mmCIF file of C-alpha atoms in Angstrom:
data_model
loop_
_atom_site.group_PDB
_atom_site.id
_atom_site.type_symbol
_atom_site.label_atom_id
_atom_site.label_comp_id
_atom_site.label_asym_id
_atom_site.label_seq_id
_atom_site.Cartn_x
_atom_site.Cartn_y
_atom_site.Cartn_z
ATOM 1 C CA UNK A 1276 -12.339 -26.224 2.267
ATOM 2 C CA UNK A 1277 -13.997 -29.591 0.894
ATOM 3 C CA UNK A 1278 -12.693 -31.544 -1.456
ATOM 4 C CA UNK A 1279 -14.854 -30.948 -4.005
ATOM 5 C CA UNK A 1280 -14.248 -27.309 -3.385
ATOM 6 C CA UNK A 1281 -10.197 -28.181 -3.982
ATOM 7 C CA UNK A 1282 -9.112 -26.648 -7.430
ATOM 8 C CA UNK A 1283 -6.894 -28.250 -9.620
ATOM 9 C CA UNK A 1284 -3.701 -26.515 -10.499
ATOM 10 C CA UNK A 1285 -3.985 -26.148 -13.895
ATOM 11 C CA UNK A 1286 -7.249 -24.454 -13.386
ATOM 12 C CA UNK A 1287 -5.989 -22.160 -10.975
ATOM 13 C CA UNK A 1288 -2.795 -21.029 -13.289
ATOM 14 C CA UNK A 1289 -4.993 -21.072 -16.204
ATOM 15 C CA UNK A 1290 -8.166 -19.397 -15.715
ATOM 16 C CA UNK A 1291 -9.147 -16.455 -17.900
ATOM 17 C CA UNK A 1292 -12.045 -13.930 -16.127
ATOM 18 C CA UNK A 1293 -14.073 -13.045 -18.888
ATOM 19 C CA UNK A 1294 -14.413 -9.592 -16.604
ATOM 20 C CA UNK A 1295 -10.673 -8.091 -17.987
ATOM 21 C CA UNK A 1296 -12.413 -6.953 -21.299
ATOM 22 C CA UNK A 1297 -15.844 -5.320 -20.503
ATOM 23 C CA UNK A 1298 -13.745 -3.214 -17.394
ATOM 24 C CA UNK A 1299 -11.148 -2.348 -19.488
ATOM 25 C CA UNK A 1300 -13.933 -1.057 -22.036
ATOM 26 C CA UNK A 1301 -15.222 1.245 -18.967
ATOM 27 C CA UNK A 1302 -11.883 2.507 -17.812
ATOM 28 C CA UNK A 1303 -10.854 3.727 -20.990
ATOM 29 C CA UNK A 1304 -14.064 5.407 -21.342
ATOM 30 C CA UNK A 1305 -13.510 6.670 -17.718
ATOM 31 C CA UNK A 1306 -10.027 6.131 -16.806
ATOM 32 C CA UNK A 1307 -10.593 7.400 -12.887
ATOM 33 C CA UNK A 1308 -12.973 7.548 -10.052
ATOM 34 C CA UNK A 1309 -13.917 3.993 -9.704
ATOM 35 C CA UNK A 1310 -14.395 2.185 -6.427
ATOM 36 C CA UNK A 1311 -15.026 -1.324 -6.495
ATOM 37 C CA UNK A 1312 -18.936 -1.318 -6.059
ATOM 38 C CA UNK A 1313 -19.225 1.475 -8.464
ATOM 39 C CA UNK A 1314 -17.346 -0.678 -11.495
ATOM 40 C CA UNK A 1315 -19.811 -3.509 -9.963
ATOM 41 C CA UNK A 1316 -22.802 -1.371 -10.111
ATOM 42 C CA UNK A 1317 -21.845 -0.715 -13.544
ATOM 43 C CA UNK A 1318 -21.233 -3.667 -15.171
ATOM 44 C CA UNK A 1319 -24.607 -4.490 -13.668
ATOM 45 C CA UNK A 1320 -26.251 -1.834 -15.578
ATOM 46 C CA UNK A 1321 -24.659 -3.303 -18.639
ATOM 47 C CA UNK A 1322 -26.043 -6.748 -18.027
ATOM 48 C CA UNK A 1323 -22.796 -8.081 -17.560
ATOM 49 C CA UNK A 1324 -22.568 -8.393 -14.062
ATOM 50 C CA UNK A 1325 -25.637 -11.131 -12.704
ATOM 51 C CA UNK A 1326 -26.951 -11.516 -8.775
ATOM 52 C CA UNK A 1327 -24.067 -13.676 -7.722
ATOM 53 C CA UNK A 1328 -25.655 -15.466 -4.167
ATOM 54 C CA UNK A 1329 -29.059 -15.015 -2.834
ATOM 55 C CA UNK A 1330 -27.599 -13.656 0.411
ATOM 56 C CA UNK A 1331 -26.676 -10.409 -0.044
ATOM 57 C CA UNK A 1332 -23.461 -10.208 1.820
ATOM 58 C CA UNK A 1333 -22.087 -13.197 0.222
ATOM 59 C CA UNK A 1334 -23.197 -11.818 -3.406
ATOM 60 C CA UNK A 1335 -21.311 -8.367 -2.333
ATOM 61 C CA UNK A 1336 -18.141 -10.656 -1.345
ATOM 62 C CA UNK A 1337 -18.544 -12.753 -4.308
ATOM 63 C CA UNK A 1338 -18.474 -9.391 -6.709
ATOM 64 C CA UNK A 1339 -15.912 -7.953 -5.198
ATOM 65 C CA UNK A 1340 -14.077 -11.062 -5.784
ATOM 66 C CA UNK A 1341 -14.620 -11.689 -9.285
ATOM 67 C CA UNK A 1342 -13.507 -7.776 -9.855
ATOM 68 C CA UNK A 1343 -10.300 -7.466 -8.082
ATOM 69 C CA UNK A 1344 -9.521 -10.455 -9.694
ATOM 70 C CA UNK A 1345 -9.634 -9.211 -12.950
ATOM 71 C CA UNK A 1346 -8.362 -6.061 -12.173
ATOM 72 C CA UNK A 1347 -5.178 -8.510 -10.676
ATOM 73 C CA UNK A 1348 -5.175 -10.226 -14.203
ATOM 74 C CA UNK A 1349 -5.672 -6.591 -16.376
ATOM 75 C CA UNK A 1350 -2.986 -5.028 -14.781
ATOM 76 C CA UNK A 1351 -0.504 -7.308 -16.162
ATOM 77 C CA UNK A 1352 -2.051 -7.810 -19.493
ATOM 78 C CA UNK A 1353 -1.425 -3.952 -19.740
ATOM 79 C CA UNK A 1354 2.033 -3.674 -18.058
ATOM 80 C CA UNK A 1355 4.415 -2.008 -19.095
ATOM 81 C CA UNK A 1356 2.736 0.038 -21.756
ATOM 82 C CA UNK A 1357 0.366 1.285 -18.697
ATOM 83 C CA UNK A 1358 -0.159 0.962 -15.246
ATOM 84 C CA UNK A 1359 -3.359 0.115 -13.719
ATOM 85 C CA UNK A 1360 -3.822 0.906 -10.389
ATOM 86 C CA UNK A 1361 -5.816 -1.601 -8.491
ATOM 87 C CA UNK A 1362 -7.019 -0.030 -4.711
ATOM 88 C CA UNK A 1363 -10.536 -1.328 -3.791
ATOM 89 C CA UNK A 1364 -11.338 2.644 -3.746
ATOM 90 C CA UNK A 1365 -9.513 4.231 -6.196
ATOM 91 C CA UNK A 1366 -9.032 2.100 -9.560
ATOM 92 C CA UNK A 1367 -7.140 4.213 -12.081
ATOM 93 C CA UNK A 1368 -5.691 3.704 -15.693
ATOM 94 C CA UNK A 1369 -3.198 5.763 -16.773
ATOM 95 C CA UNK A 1370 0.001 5.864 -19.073
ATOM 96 C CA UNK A 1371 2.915 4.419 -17.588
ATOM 97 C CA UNK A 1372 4.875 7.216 -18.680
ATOM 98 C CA UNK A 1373 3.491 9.329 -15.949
ATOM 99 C CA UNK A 1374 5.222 7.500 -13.376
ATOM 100 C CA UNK A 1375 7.761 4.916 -13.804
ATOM 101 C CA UNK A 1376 8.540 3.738 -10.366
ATOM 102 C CA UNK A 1377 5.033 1.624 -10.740
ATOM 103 C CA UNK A 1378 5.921 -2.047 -11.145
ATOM 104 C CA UNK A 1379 4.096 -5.300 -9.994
ATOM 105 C CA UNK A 1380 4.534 -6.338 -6.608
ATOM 106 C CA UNK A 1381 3.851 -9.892 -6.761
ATOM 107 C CA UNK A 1382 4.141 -10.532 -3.064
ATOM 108 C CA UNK A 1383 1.271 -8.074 -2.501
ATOM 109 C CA UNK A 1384 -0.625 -9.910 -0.194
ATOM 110 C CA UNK A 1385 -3.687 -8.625 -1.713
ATOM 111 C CA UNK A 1386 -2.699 -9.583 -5.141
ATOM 112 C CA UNK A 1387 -2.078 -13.451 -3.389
ATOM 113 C CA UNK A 1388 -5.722 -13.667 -2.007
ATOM 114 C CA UNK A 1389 -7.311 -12.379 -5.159
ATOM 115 C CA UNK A 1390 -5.610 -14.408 -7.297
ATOM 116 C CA UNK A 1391 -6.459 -17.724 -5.686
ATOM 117 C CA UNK A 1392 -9.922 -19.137 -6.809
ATOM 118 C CA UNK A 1393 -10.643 -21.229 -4.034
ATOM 119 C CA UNK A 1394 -10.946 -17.885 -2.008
ATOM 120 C CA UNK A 1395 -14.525 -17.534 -4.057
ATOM 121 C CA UNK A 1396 -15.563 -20.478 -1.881
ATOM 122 C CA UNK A 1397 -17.340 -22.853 -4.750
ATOM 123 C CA UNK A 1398 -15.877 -25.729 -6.313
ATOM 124 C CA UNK A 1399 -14.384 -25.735 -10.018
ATOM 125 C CA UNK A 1400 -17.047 -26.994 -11.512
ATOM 126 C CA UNK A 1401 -19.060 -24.056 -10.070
ATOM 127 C CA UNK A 1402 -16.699 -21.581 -10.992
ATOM 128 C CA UNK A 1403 -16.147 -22.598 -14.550
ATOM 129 C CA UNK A 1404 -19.851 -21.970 -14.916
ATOM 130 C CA UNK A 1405 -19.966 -19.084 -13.428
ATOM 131 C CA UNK A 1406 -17.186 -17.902 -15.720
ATOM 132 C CA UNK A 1407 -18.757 -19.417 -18.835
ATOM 133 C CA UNK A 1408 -22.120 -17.529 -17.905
ATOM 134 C CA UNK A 1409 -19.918 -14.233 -17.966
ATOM 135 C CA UNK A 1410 -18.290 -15.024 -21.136
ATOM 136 C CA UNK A 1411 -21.869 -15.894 -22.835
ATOM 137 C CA UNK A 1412 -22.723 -12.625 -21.414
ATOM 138 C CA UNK A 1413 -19.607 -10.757 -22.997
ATOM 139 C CA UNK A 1414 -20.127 -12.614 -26.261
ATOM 140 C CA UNK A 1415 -23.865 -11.397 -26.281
ATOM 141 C CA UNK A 1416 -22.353 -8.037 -25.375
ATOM 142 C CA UNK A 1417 -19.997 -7.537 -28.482
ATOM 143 C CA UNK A 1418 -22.338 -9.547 -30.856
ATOM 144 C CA UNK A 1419 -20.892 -12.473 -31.395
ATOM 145 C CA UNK A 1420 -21.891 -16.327 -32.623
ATOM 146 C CA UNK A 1421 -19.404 -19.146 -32.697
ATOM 147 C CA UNK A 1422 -21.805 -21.399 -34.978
ATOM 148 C CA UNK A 1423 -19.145 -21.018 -37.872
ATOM 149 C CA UNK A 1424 -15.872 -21.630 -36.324
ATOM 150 C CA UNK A 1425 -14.188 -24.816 -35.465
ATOM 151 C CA UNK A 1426 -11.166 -25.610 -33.447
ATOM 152 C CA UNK A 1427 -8.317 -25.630 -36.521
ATOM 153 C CA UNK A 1428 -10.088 -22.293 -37.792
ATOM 154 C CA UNK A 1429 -9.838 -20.755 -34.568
ATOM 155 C CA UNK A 1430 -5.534 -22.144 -34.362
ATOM 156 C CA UNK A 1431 -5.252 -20.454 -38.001
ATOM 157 C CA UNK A 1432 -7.153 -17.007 -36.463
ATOM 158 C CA UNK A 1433 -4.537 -17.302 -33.833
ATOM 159 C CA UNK A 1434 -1.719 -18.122 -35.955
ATOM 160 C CA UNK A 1435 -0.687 -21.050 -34.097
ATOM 161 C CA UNK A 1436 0.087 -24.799 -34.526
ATOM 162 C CA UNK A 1437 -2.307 -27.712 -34.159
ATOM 163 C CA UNK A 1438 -0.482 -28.976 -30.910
ATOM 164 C CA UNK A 1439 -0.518 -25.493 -29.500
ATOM 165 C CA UNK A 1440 -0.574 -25.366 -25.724
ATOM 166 C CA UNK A 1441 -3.256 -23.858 -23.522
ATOM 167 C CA UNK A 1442 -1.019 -21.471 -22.299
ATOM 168 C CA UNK A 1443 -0.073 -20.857 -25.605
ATOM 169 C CA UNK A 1444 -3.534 -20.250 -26.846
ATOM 170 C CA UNK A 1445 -4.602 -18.028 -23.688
ATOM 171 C CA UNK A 1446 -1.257 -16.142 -23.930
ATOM 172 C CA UNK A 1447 -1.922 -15.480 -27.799
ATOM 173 C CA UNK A 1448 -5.664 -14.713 -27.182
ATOM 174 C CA UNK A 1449 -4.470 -11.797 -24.377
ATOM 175 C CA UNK A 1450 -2.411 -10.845 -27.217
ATOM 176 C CA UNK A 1451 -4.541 -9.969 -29.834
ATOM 177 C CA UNK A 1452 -7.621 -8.932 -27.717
ATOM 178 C CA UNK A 1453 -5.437 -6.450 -26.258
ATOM 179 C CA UNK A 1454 -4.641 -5.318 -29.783
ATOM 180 C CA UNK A 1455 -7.570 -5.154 -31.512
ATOM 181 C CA UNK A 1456 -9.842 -3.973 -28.460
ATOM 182 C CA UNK A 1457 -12.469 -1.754 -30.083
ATOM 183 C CA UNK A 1458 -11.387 0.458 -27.609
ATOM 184 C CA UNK A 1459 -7.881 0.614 -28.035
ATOM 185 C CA UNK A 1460 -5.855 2.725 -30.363
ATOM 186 C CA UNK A 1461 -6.207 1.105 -33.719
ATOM 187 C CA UNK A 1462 -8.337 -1.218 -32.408
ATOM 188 C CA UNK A 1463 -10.903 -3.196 -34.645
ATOM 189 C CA UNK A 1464 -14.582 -3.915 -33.363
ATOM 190 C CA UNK A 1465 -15.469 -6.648 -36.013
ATOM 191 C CA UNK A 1466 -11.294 -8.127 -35.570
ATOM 192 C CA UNK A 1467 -11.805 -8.611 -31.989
ATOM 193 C CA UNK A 1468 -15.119 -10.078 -32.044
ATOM 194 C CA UNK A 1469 -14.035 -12.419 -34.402
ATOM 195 C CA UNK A 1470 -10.915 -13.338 -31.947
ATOM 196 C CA UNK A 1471 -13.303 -13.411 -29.150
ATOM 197 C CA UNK A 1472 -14.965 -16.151 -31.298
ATOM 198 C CA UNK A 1473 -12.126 -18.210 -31.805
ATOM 199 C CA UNK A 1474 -11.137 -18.023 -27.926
ATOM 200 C CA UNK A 1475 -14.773 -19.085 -27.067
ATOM 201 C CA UNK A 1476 -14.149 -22.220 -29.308
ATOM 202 C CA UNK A 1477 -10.436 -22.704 -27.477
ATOM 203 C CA UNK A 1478 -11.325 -21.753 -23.922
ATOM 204 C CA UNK A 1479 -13.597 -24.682 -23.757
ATOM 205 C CA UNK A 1480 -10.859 -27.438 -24.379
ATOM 206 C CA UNK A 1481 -8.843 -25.838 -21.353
#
């Protein structure tokens, strides 16, 4: 790896895939029979997913990546109230009542590779584009405009103090999205656009 592939650590601890919401939308839509390429294949029909390299085995690498990644990140965003079982071929949400013996093995070596960015072979730079082109894409998706929002207004939607911390603010913003996820039980549609506004406005500073 170059050195302007090298990724800073803060970046690598801190990074948010924009990816965790739209799949989580799909698998609790269709908690079961997903495969890797299929989720990819549809996320692409959503328009959330874009052509990722011109060569196509790198693009297929590149979307697996991206995927497993957040499926890394989702599963503990959603542990211990469920379990989300991340296997390349068989991706399944389910209650965590149904089996308790699932906990997260953080020395899956699996989990290690997918978890490190500079396995995605581009520098930061490239991959905080490419992760800002997602989010645009999500933000487009739910229907959402930050024209009216600054950075205090976004604190205050968060409920937290000026001198908040990034991992503060992406810890909060996991939070809430997780609550008020349209499709979640309870959830709110307009509340969690409106959140997804304020993390848009807060991301950026990271």
């Amino acid at each position: 790896m170059t050195e302007a592939q090298q990724l800073s650590a803060s970046f690598r601890n801190y990074v948010e895939n924009p990816l965790l919401w739209p799949i989580l939308e799909v698998l609790k839509r269709q908690p079961s029979g997903w495969k890797v390429h299929t989720l990819a294949a549809h996320l692409g029909e959503l328009e959330l997913m874009p052509t990722l390299d011109e060569a196509p085995e790198k693009d297929l690498f590149k979307r697996n990546f991206l995927i497993m990644n957040a499926l890394y990140q989702l599963q503990e965003t959603l542990y211990p109230k469920q379990w989300l079982q991340v296997e390349a071929m068989d991706i399944i949400l389910m209650p965590m009542f149904r089996n308790a013996s699932h906990v997260i093995d953080v020395e899956d070596p699996l989990r290690e590779y997918y978890s490190q960015w500079e396995h995605y072979e581009a520098s930061e730079g490239e991959v905080k584009r490419l992760l800002n082109e997602f989010w645009t894409r999500y933000r487009k998706f739910v229907g959402g405009s930050s024209k009216d929002l600054n950075r205090q207004q976004a604190l205050r939607l968060f409920e937290l103090h000026d001198d908040a911390t990034h991992f503060e603010i992406r810890k909060t913003w996991r939070k809430l999205a997780l609550r008020w996820h349209p499709d979640r039980d309870n959830g709110n549609a307009e509340k969690f656009r409106i959140l997804c506004e304020a993390w848009n406005i807060l991301r950026q500073e990271a």
